[in-house]
Coordinates of C-alpha atoms and ligand atoms in Angstrom, one line a residue:
M1 CA 0.1 0.0 0.0
L2 CA 1.5 3.3 -1.0
A3 CA 1.7 5.9 1.9
N4 CA -0.1 9.3 1.7
I5 CA 2.9 11.3 3.0
G6 CA 6.6 10.9 3.7
V7 CA 8.3 12.3 6.9
T8 CA 12.2 12.7 6.9
G9 CA 14.0 13.8 10.1
L10 CA 12.4 12.0 13.0
A11 CA 13.8 14.0 16.0
V12 CA 11.2 15.4 18.5
M13 CA 9.1 17.5 15.9
G14 CA 9.4 15.2 12.9
A15 CA 8.5 11.9 15.1
N16 CA 5.6 13.7 16.6
L17 CA 4.2 15.2 13.4
A18 CA 4.5 11.6 11.7
R19 CA 2.6 10.1 14.6
N20 CA -0.1 13.0 14.4
F21 CA -0.6 11.9 10.8
A22 CA -0.7 8.2 11.5
R23 CA -3.3 8.8 14.2
S24 CA -5.2 10.8 11.8
G25 CA -5.7 7.8 9.7
Y26 CA -3.0 8.4 7.0
T27 CA -0.2 6.0 6.0
V28 CA 3.0 7.7 6.7
A29 CA 6.4 6.6 5.3
I30 CA 9.1 7.6 7.7
H31 CA 12.9 8.0 7.3
N32 CA 15.8 9.4 9.3
R33 CA 19.3 10.0 8.3
S34 CA 20.3 7.5 11.0
V35 CA 18.0 4.5 11.1
E36 CA 18.0 4.2 14.9
K37 CA 15.4 7.1 15.2
T38 CA 13.0 5.5 12.6
D39 CA 13.2 2.1 14.5
A40 CA 12.7 3.9 17.9
L41 CA 9.7 5.4 16.6
L42 CA 8.3 2.3 15.3
E43 CA 9.1 0.3 18.6
A44 CA 7.5 2.9 20.9
H45 CA 4.5 4.1 18.7
G46 CA 4.3 1.7 15.7
D47 CA 0.9 0.5 16.8
E48 CA -0.6 4.1 16.8
G49 CA -1.4 3.9 13.1
S50 CA -0.1 3.0 9.7
F51 CA 3.7 3.5 9.0
V52 CA 5.9 2.4 6.3
R53 CA 9.7 1.9 7.5
T54 CA 12.3 3.2 5.0
E55 CA 15.9 3.3 5.3
S56 CA 16.9 5.7 2.4
L57 CA 15.4 8.6 0.7
E58 CA 14.9 6.5 -2.5
Q59 CA 12.9 4.0 -0.5
L60 CA 10.8 6.9 1.1
V61 CA 10.1 8.4 -2.3
S62 CA 9.2 5.1 -4.0
S63 CA 6.8 4.3 -1.0
L64 CA 4.6 7.4 -1.8
E65 CA 1.4 7.8 -3.8
K66 CA 1.4 10.6 -6.4
P67 CA 1.6 13.7 -6.3
R68 CA 4.2 12.7 -3.6
R69 CA 4.3 14.7 -0.5
V70 CA 7.6 14.6 1.3
L71 CA 7.8 16.5 4.6
I72 CA 11.2 17.5 5.8
M73 CA 11.7 18.0 9.5
V74 CA 15.5 18.2 10.0
K75 CA 17.7 20.8 11.6
A76 CA 17.1 24.2 9.9
G77 CA 19.6 25.8 7.7
A78 CA 22.3 23.6 5.4
P79 CA 20.7 20.3 6.4
V80 CA 17.6 21.2 4.8
D81 CA 19.3 22.2 1.5
S82 CA 21.3 19.0 1.7
V83 CA 18.1 17.0 2.0
I84 CA 16.5 18.8 -0.8
D85 CA 19.3 18.2 -3.0
Q86 CA 19.2 14.4 -2.4
L87 CA 15.3 14.3 -2.9
V88 CA 15.0 16.5 -6.1
P89 CA 16.4 13.9 -8.5
L90 CA 14.0 11.2 -7.1
L91 CA 10.9 13.4 -7.6
D92 CA 8.5 13.9 -10.4
E93 CA 6.9 17.0 -11.8
G94 CA 4.1 18.2 -9.6
D95 CA 5.6 16.4 -6.3
I96 CA 5.5 18.6 -3.3
V97 CA 8.3 19.2 -1.0
I98 CA 7.5 20.5 2.5
D99 CA 9.8 22.1 5.0
A100 CA 8.0 22.4 8.3
G101 CA 11.0 23.4 10.3
N102 CA 11.9 26.9 11.5
S103 CA 13.7 28.0 8.3
H104 CA 14.2 31.6 7.4
F105 CA 11.6 32.9 4.9
D106 CA 14.4 34.0 2.6
D107 CA 15.8 30.6 2.3
T108 CA 12.2 29.4 1.7
R109 CA 11.9 32.0 -1.1
R110 CA 15.1 30.9 -2.5
R111 CA 14.2 27.2 -2.5
E112 CA 10.6 27.6 -3.7
A113 CA 12.0 29.4 -6.8
S114 CA 14.6 26.8 -7.5
L115 CA 12.1 23.9 -7.1
A116 CA 9.5 25.6 -9.2
E117 CA 12.1 25.8 -12.0
K118 CA 12.1 21.9 -12.0
G119 CA 8.4 21.6 -11.9
L120 CA 8.2 20.7 -8.1
H121 CA 6.2 22.6 -5.4
F122 CA 8.1 23.6 -2.5
V123 CA 6.1 24.5 0.6
G124 CA 7.4 26.3 3.5
V125 CA 5.3 25.6 6.6
G126 CA 5.3 27.4 9.9
V127 CA 4.4 25.2 12.7
S128 CA 3.9 26.3 16.2
G129 CA 3.1 24.4 19.5
G130 CA 6.4 22.7 20.3
E131 CA 6.5 19.0 20.8
E132 CA 3.2 18.7 22.3
G133 CA 1.4 20.6 19.6
A134 CA 3.3 18.7 16.8
L135 CA 1.5 15.5 18.4
L136 CA -1.7 16.8 19.4
G137 CA -2.5 19.6 17.0
P138 CA -0.3 22.5 16.2
S139 CA -1.1 25.8 14.4
I140 CA 0.0 25.4 10.9
M141 CA 0.9 28.3 8.6
P142 CA 1.7 27.0 5.1
G143 CA 3.1 29.1 2.3
G144 CA 3.9 27.8 -1.2
S145 CA 1.8 27.8 -4.3
R146 CA -2.2 27.8 -3.9
E147 CA -2.1 24.9 -6.2
S148 CA 0.2 22.8 -3.9
Y149 CA -2.3 23.7 -0.9
D150 CA -5.3 21.6 -2.8
A151 CA -3.1 18.6 -2.5
L152 CA -1.6 19.1 0.9
G153 CA -3.9 21.5 2.9
P154 CA -6.8 19.0 3.8
M155 CA -4.0 16.7 5.4
L156 CA -2.5 19.6 7.2
E157 CA -5.8 20.8 8.4
K158 CA -6.6 17.5 9.6
I159 CA -3.6 17.3 12.1
S160 CA -3.8 20.9 13.1
A161 CA -5.4 22.2 16.3
K162 CA -9.0 23.1 16.1
Y163 CA -10.7 26.1 17.6
D164 CA -14.5 25.8 17.9
G165 CA -14.0 22.8 15.5
E166 CA -12.3 25.1 12.9
P167 CA -8.9 23.9 12.0
C168 CA -6.0 26.3 12.8
C169 CA -4.4 25.9 9.3
R170 CA -5.0 27.9 6.3
W171 CA -2.8 28.8 3.3
V172 CA -1.3 32.2 4.2
G173 CA 0.4 33.2 1.0
T174 CA 3.0 32.3 -1.8
D175 CA 6.6 31.1 -1.3
G176 CA 8.0 32.2 2.0
A177 CA 4.8 33.7 3.5
G178 CA 4.2 30.6 5.8
H179 CA 7.6 30.9 7.4
F180 CA 7.4 34.6 7.6
V181 CA 4.0 34.5 9.5
K182 CA 5.4 31.9 11.9
M183 CA 8.5 34.1 12.3
V184 CA 6.5 37.2 13.4
H185 CA 4.4 34.9 15.6
N186 CA 7.6 34.1 17.4
G187 CA 8.4 37.8 17.7
I188 CA 5.1 38.6 19.4
E189 CA 5.8 35.4 21.6
Y190 CA 9.0 37.1 22.7
A191 CA 7.1 40.3 23.5
D192 CA 4.4 38.3 25.3
M193 CA 6.8 36.6 27.5
Q194 CA 8.8 39.8 28.1
V195 CA 5.6 41.9 29.3
I196 CA 4.9 38.8 31.6
G197 CA 8.1 39.2 33.1
E198 CA 8.0 42.8 33.6
A199 CA 4.7 42.5 35.4
F200 CA 6.2 39.8 37.5
D201 CA 9.3 41.9 38.4
L202 CA 7.0 45.0 39.3
L203 CA 4.7 43.0 41.5
R204 CA 7.9 41.5 43.2
H205 CA 10.1 44.4 43.6
A206 CA 7.6 47.4 43.7
A207 CA 4.9 45.7 45.5
G208 CA 6.8 43.1 47.4
I209 CA 4.5 40.1 46.3
E210 CA 6.3 36.8 46.5
P211 CA 6.2 34.3 43.6
C212 CA 3.8 31.9 45.2
E213 CA 1.4 34.6 46.0
Q214 CA 1.7 35.9 42.4
A215 CA 0.9 32.3 41.1
A216 CA -2.8 33.1 42.4
I217 CA -2.7 36.6 40.9
F218 CA -1.8 35.2 37.4
E219 CA -4.4 32.4 37.9
E220 CA -7.0 35.2 38.6
W221 CA -5.7 37.5 35.5
N222 CA -6.1 34.2 33.3
R223 CA -10.0 34.6 33.9
T224 CA -9.9 38.1 32.4
E225 CA -9.3 39.5 29.0
L226 CA -5.5 38.5 29.6
S227 CA -6.6 34.8 29.3
S228 CA -3.9 33.0 27.3
Y229 CA -1.7 30.0 27.4
L230 CA 1.4 32.0 28.6
I231 CA -0.4 33.4 31.6
E232 CA -1.8 30.2 32.5
I233 CA 1.8 28.6 32.5
T234 CA 3.2 31.6 34.4
A235 CA 1.0 30.7 37.2
E236 CA 2.3 27.0 37.2
V237 CA 5.8 28.1 36.9
L238 CA 5.6 30.9 39.6
A239 CA 3.8 28.1 42.0
Q240 CA 6.7 25.7 41.4
V241 CA 9.0 25.3 44.6
D242 CA 12.5 24.0 44.2
S243 CA 13.0 20.5 45.7
K244 CA 16.6 21.1 46.7
T245 CA 16.5 24.4 48.3
G246 CA 12.7 24.9 49.2
K247 CA 12.8 28.2 47.5
P248 CA 10.5 29.5 44.5
L249 CA 11.9 27.7 41.4
V250 CA 12.0 31.0 39.7
D251 CA 14.7 32.1 42.3
V252 CA 17.0 29.4 41.7
I253 CA 16.9 29.6 37.8
V254 CA 19.9 31.7 36.2
D255 CA 18.4 35.1 35.0
S256 CA 19.9 34.8 31.5
A257 CA 17.3 34.3 28.8
G258 CA 18.2 32.0 25.7
Q259 CA 17.3 32.6 22.3
K260 CA 17.3 30.6 19.1
G261 CA 17.0 33.2 16.5
T262 CA 13.4 33.8 15.4
G263 CA 12.9 37.0 17.5
R264 CA 16.3 38.3 16.1
W265 CA 15.1 37.5 12.6
T266 CA 11.9 39.2 13.2
V267 CA 13.6 42.3 14.2
I268 CA 16.1 42.4 11.5
S269 CA 13.4 41.9 8.9
A270 CA 11.3 44.7 10.6
L271 CA 14.4 46.9 10.2
E272 CA 14.6 46.1 6.5
L273 CA 10.8 46.8 6.1
G274 CA 11.0 50.0 8.1
S275 CA 8.4 48.7 10.5
P276 CA 8.3 49.9 14.0
V277 CA 8.2 46.7 16.1
S278 CA 9.6 48.4 19.1
G279 CA 8.0 46.0 21.5
I280 CA 9.4 42.9 19.9
A281 CA 12.9 44.7 19.5
E282 CA 13.1 45.5 23.1
S283 CA 12.1 42.1 24.2
V284 CA 15.1 40.5 22.0
F285 CA 17.3 43.3 23.5
A286 CA 16.1 42.5 26.9
R287 CA 17.2 38.8 26.4
G288 CA 20.6 40.1 25.2
L289 CA 21.1 42.3 28.2
S290 CA 19.9 39.5 30.7
S291 CA 22.8 37.3 28.9
Q292 CA 25.5 40.0 29.7
R293 CA 26.2 38.7 33.1
D294 CA 29.7 40.0 33.3
Q295 CA 28.7 43.5 32.8
R296 CA 25.6 43.3 34.9
A297 CA 27.9 42.1 38.0
V298 CA 30.3 45.1 37.4
A299 CA 27.3 47.5 37.1
Q300 CA 26.0 46.6 40.4
G301 CA 29.0 48.3 41.9
V302 CA 29.5 51.4 39.8
L303 CA 26.1 52.5 38.5
A304 CA 24.2 54.6 40.8
A305 CA 20.5 53.9 41.4
G306 CA 19.2 57.4 41.9
T307 CA 15.8 56.0 42.7
E308 CA 13.1 57.8 44.7
D309 CA 11.5 56.5 47.8
L310 CA 7.8 56.6 46.8
G311 CA 6.4 56.0 50.2
Q312 CA 3.2 54.6 48.9
L313 CA 2.4 52.9 45.7
P314 CA -0.5 54.1 43.7
A315 CA -3.8 52.5 45.0
D316 CA -4.7 49.2 43.5
F317 CA -1.2 48.8 41.9
V318 CA -1.8 45.2 41.0
E319 CA -4.8 46.1 39.0
D320 CA -2.6 48.8 37.2
V321 CA 0.1 46.3 36.4
R322 CA -2.6 43.9 35.0
Q323 CA -4.0 46.9 32.7
A324 CA -0.4 48.0 31.8
L325 CA 0.5 44.3 30.9
F326 CA -2.6 44.2 28.7
A327 CA -2.2 47.4 26.8
S328 CA 1.5 46.4 26.2
K329 CA 0.6 43.1 25.0
L330 CA -2.0 44.6 22.6
V331 CA 0.7 47.0 21.2
S332 CA 3.1 43.9 20.5
Y333 CA 0.0 42.3 18.5
A334 CA -0.6 45.7 16.7
Q335 CA 3.1 46.0 15.7
G336 CA 3.5 42.3 14.7
L337 CA 0.3 42.6 12.5
D338 CA 1.5 46.0 11.1
M339 CA 4.7 44.5 10.1
L340 CA 2.7 41.5 8.3
S341 CA 0.8 44.3 6.3
S342 CA 4.2 46.0 5.3
A343 CA 5.7 42.6 4.2
A344 CA 2.5 41.8 2.3
G345 CA 3.1 44.9 0.3
H346 CA 6.9 44.4 0.0
Y347 CA 6.7 40.6 -1.0
N348 CA 3.5 40.8 -2.9
W349 CA 1.6 38.5 -0.6
D350 CA -2.0 38.4 0.0
L351 CA -1.7 38.1 3.7
K352 CA -5.2 38.1 5.4
L353 CA -4.9 39.4 9.1
D354 CA -8.1 38.0 10.4
E355 CA -7.3 34.4 9.0
I356 CA -3.8 34.9 10.5
A357 CA -5.1 35.9 13.9
S358 CA -7.7 33.0 13.6
L359 CA -4.7 30.3 13.1
W360 CA -3.1 31.5 16.4
R361 CA -6.3 30.9 18.4
A362 CA -5.4 27.3 19.3
G363 CA -2.3 25.0 19.1
C364 CA 0.4 27.6 19.3
I365 CA 2.3 29.4 22.1
I366 CA 0.6 32.8 21.8
R367 CA -2.8 31.4 21.9
A368 CA -5.1 33.8 23.8
R369 CA -8.7 34.9 24.0
L370 CA -7.6 38.3 22.7
L371 CA -7.1 36.7 19.2
D372 CA -10.7 36.0 18.8
E373 CA -11.3 39.8 19.2
I374 CA -8.3 40.6 16.8
M375 CA -9.9 38.4 14.2
K376 CA -13.3 40.0 14.5
A377 CA -11.4 43.5 14.2
Y378 CA -10.0 42.5 10.8
D379 CA -13.2 40.5 9.7
G380 CA -15.7 42.3 7.4
G381 CA -15.7 46.1 6.6
E382 CA -12.9 48.1 6.0
A383 CA -9.7 46.9 8.0
P384 CA -8.4 49.3 10.5
K385 CA -5.0 50.6 9.4
N386 CA -3.7 49.7 12.9
L387 CA -5.2 47.2 15.3
L388 CA -5.3 49.8 18.0
F389 CA -7.8 51.8 15.8
A390 CA -10.4 49.1 15.8
P391 CA -13.1 50.6 18.0
T392 CA -13.0 47.5 20.4
F393 CA -9.2 48.1 21.0
S394 CA -9.1 51.9 21.1
R395 CA -11.7 51.8 23.8
V396 CA -10.0 49.2 25.8
I397 CA -6.6 51.0 25.5
A398 CA -8.3 54.3 26.4
D399 CA -9.5 52.6 29.7
A400 CA -6.2 51.3 30.5
V401 CA -4.0 54.1 29.6
P402 CA -4.2 55.9 32.9
A403 CA -3.0 52.9 34.8
W404 CA -0.2 52.2 32.1
R405 CA 1.2 55.8 32.7
R406 CA 1.3 55.1 36.5
V407 CA 3.0 51.8 36.3
V408 CA 5.6 53.1 33.9
S409 CA 6.4 56.2 35.9
T410 CA 6.4 54.1 39.1
A411 CA 8.8 51.7 37.5
V412 CA 11.2 54.6 36.3
R413 CA 11.0 56.1 39.7
L414 CA 11.9 52.9 41.5
G415 CA 14.7 52.0 38.9
I416 CA 12.8 48.7 37.7
P417 CA 13.3 48.2 34.0
V418 CA 10.4 47.9 32.0
P419 CA 11.5 48.2 28.4
V420 CA 8.4 46.8 26.7
F421 CA 5.9 48.4 28.8
A422 CA 7.7 51.8 28.5
S423 CA 8.4 51.6 24.7
S424 CA 4.8 50.2 23.8
L425 CA 3.6 53.3 25.6
S426 CA 6.0 55.5 23.7
Y427 CA 4.8 54.0 20.6
Y428 CA 1.1 54.6 21.5
D429 CA 2.0 58.3 22.3
G430 CA 4.0 58.6 19.1
L431 CA 1.1 57.3 16.9
R432 CA -1.3 59.8 18.5
R433 CA 1.1 62.8 18.4
D434 CA 0.1 65.6 16.0
R435 CA 3.7 66.8 15.5
L436 CA 6.7 64.6 16.1
P437 CA 10.2 65.8 16.6
A438 CA 11.1 64.1 13.3
A439 CA 10.8 67.7 11.9
L440 CA 13.9 68.7 13.8
T441 CA 15.5 65.5 12.6
Q442 CA 14.9 66.4 9.2
G443 CA 16.2 69.9 9.6
L444 CA 19.4 68.5 11.0
R445 CA 19.8 66.0 8.3
D446 CA 19.5 69.0 5.8
Y447 CA 22.0 70.9 7.8
F448 CA 24.9 68.3 7.8
G449 CA 24.0 66.4 4.6
A450 CA 21.9 68.6 2.4
H451 CA 19.3 65.7 2.7
T452 CA 16.4 68.3 1.9
Y453 CA 12.8 68.4 3.6
Q454 CA 9.5 68.9 2.8
R455 CA 7.1 71.7 4.1
V456 CA 3.9 71.8 5.6
G457 CA 1.3 73.0 3.3
I458 CA 3.7 73.8 0.3
E459 CA 4.4 71.1 -2.4
G460 CA 8.0 70.4 -3.3
T461 CA 11.4 69.6 -1.9
F462 CA 13.5 72.2 0.0
H463 CA 17.0 72.9 1.2
T464 CA 18.2 75.8 3.4
L465 CA 21.8 77.1 2.5
W466 CA 23.0 76.6 6.0
S467 CA 26.7 77.5 5.2
G468 CA 25.6 80.4 3.2
D469 CA 23.0 83.1 3.7
K470 CA 20.5 80.5 5.2
T471 CA 17.8 81.4 2.5
E472 CA 15.7 78.4 1.4
I473 CA 16.0 77.1 -2.0
E474 CA 13.8 74.5 -4.1
A475 CA 15.8 71.3 -4.4
V476 CA 15.6 68.2 -6.6
D477 CA 13.9 65.6 -4.7
T478 CA 16.2 63.1 -3.4
H479 CA 13.7 60.7 -1.7
Ligands
NDP1 P1 16.6 19.1 15.4 O1 16.5 20.7 14.9 O2 17.3 18.8 16.5 O3 17.2 18.3 14.1 C1 17.5 17.0 14.3 C2 17.1 16.1 13.0 O4 17.8 16.7 11.9 C3 17.5 14.8 13.3 O5 16.5 13.9 12.5 C4 18.8 14.6 12.3 O6 19.1 13.4 11.9 C5 18.4 15.6 11.2 N1 19.6 16.0 10.5 C6 20.5 16.9 10.9 N2 21.4 17.3 10.1 C7 21.0 16.5 8.9 C8 21.6 16.4 7.6 N3 22.6 17.1 7.2 N4 21.0 15.6 6.8 C9 19.8 14.9 7.2 N5 19.3 14.8 8.4 C10 19.8 15.7 9.3 O7 15.0 18.4 15.5 P2 13.9 19.0 16.1 O8 12.9 18.0 15.9 O9 13.9 19.7 17.4 O10 13.3 20.3 15.2 C11 13.2 20.1 13.8 C12 12.9 21.4 13.2 O11 11.6 21.9 13.7 C13 13.8 22.5 13.3 O12 13.9 23.4 12.2 C14 13.2 23.4 14.4 O13 13.6 24.6 14.5 C15 11.7 23.1 14.3 N6 10.8 23.4 15.4 C16 11.1 22.8 16.7 C17 10.4 22.9 17.7 C18 10.6 22.5 18.8 O14 9.9 22.8 20.0 N7 11.8 21.7 19.1 C19 9.1 23.8 17.5 C20 8.9 24.2 16.1 C21 9.7 24.0 15.2 P3 20.0 12.2 12.8 O15 19.1 11.7 13.9 O16 20.6 11.4 11.8 O17 21.1 13.1 13.3

C-alpha cells in the first residue's frame, strides 16, 4: 500500500508530526538519516497507526502515492538544502516538498523558486506548538503555491489544532509567506513573555509580592481578557517550589534568557521593512542584556540607582499592572500585524490578518482569548490601518492608559526596568502625536548632509543654504 505522506527527520518534531498524521488515519512513510530514530519511533509508537519503514530517501520516495508529499523536519539551515538536493532527482513534476522546520523565509523563497524551475512544489510551513502541539495538533501556517495547498492542505488541516471545530491551518500566501508569518508569531511570543516578566518584576520588587502569591494573581488574571496559554503557565511556573532548596523555582533559575533566533530574525526583517516593532525589538534586546552577566555584575558596583522613595504605591497597583500588561501586549500584537501588512506589500503576499489571527487561536504558544477579538477586528468591512484603531481596542486601551502611565512612571522612579511597557507606551504616544520631533531630525539632516525636507502646506522639496546666507531654495527631490 502506498503511503499518503513521507516524513524525513524523526527527532522530536518530525516524530510527533509523523505520529499525528498516522493517528489521523494517514499512512506515513518514515525516514531518518540515522535509522535508529526510525526504529525507535516504530518500537514505541508503531501501533498508533499505519507506518512504512524506510532506510533511504530512495525508498521513502518510492513508497509514496502521487503527487508525492515529502515533509522535511531536519535541523534548519544547511541540512534542509542537503536533503532537498538529495530528494530532487528522485521526484517527478507536480510532487510536493514540504519544509515544516523553523527555516528563514528568505531561504524558503530561494528554495521555492529553485524547485519551481524543476516543476516541483516547495511549501514552507510554519508550525507552532512545540513538541506537544506537533503530536496533538499544532497551529500550522503553510506558504507555497495555492495549487500545492489543494493537494496538501486537507491533510495539514486534519492534523492541526481546532478552535471551535475550525482547523488552525490555512494557506497564508505564496513562497516564504508561511515561514514569515511563523517568524512574526515568534516575535510576538518574545514580547508576550517579556511583558509577563516585567509584570512579575514589578509585583515582586515594587509591591513585594512573593512568587507563590503571584501564582494566584496570574491565575486570577487568566480569567480576564488576559486569558492565554502563557499567563496560564506563568501561574504554574511561579507556584513551583525547588525541591533542593525549598525556594521558589524562579529564584534558583539563572536569570539569563536564551534565544534560538526567530525573534532576532523578526527584528532584522522589521528594520529592513522600516516597520516599528519596538516592543518585539525591546524584548529581544532584554534577553541580550540578561545574558551580559559579566557587565551586570560590574554595574551593580559602579552604576548609581538614583531612585526615589515613593512612600506609597498608587492605590490598586496590582490592577494597574494588569492593565499595563494588557495594553503593552496589545501594542505588540498591533506592531506584529502591522509588520505583516508591510511585508504583504513588499513581498507581494495577500496576507489576510483576520485569517492569520484565527490560526493563532489554538495550538500555538501565543494562543489567547484576545486573538478572537483581533480576528473580529479585521473581519468584514474596512480593515483598520492599525489594530489599535479598531473601536474595540481603542476603547480598551483608552481605559487602560491612565494605569499604564502610572505603572511606567512608578517603575522609572523605582529603577525597575520595563523596556516593553515603556516602549509600547511611547509607540502609542508617538502614534497619537500631531507633530513629532522628526521635523527637527529632518532639519538636522538637511544641515549636515543637504538631505532636503518637505514643508507643511507647500508642495515641493526644499533645502536651506546653512553654510551660506541661510535662504531656502527649492531642491531636487532626493527621496
Ligand atoms: P533538530 O532541529 O534537533 O534536528 C535533528 C534532526 O535533523 C534529526 O532527525 C537529524 O538526523 C536531522 N539532521 C540534521 N542534520 C542533517 C543532515 N545534514 N541531513 C539529514 N538529516 C539531518 O530537530 P527538532 O525535531 O527539534 O526540530 C526540527 C525542526 O523543527 C527545526 O527546524 C526546529 O527549529 C523546528 N521546530 C522545533 C520546535 C521544537 O519545539 N523543538 C518547535 C517548532 C519548530 P540524525 O538523527 O541522523 O542526526
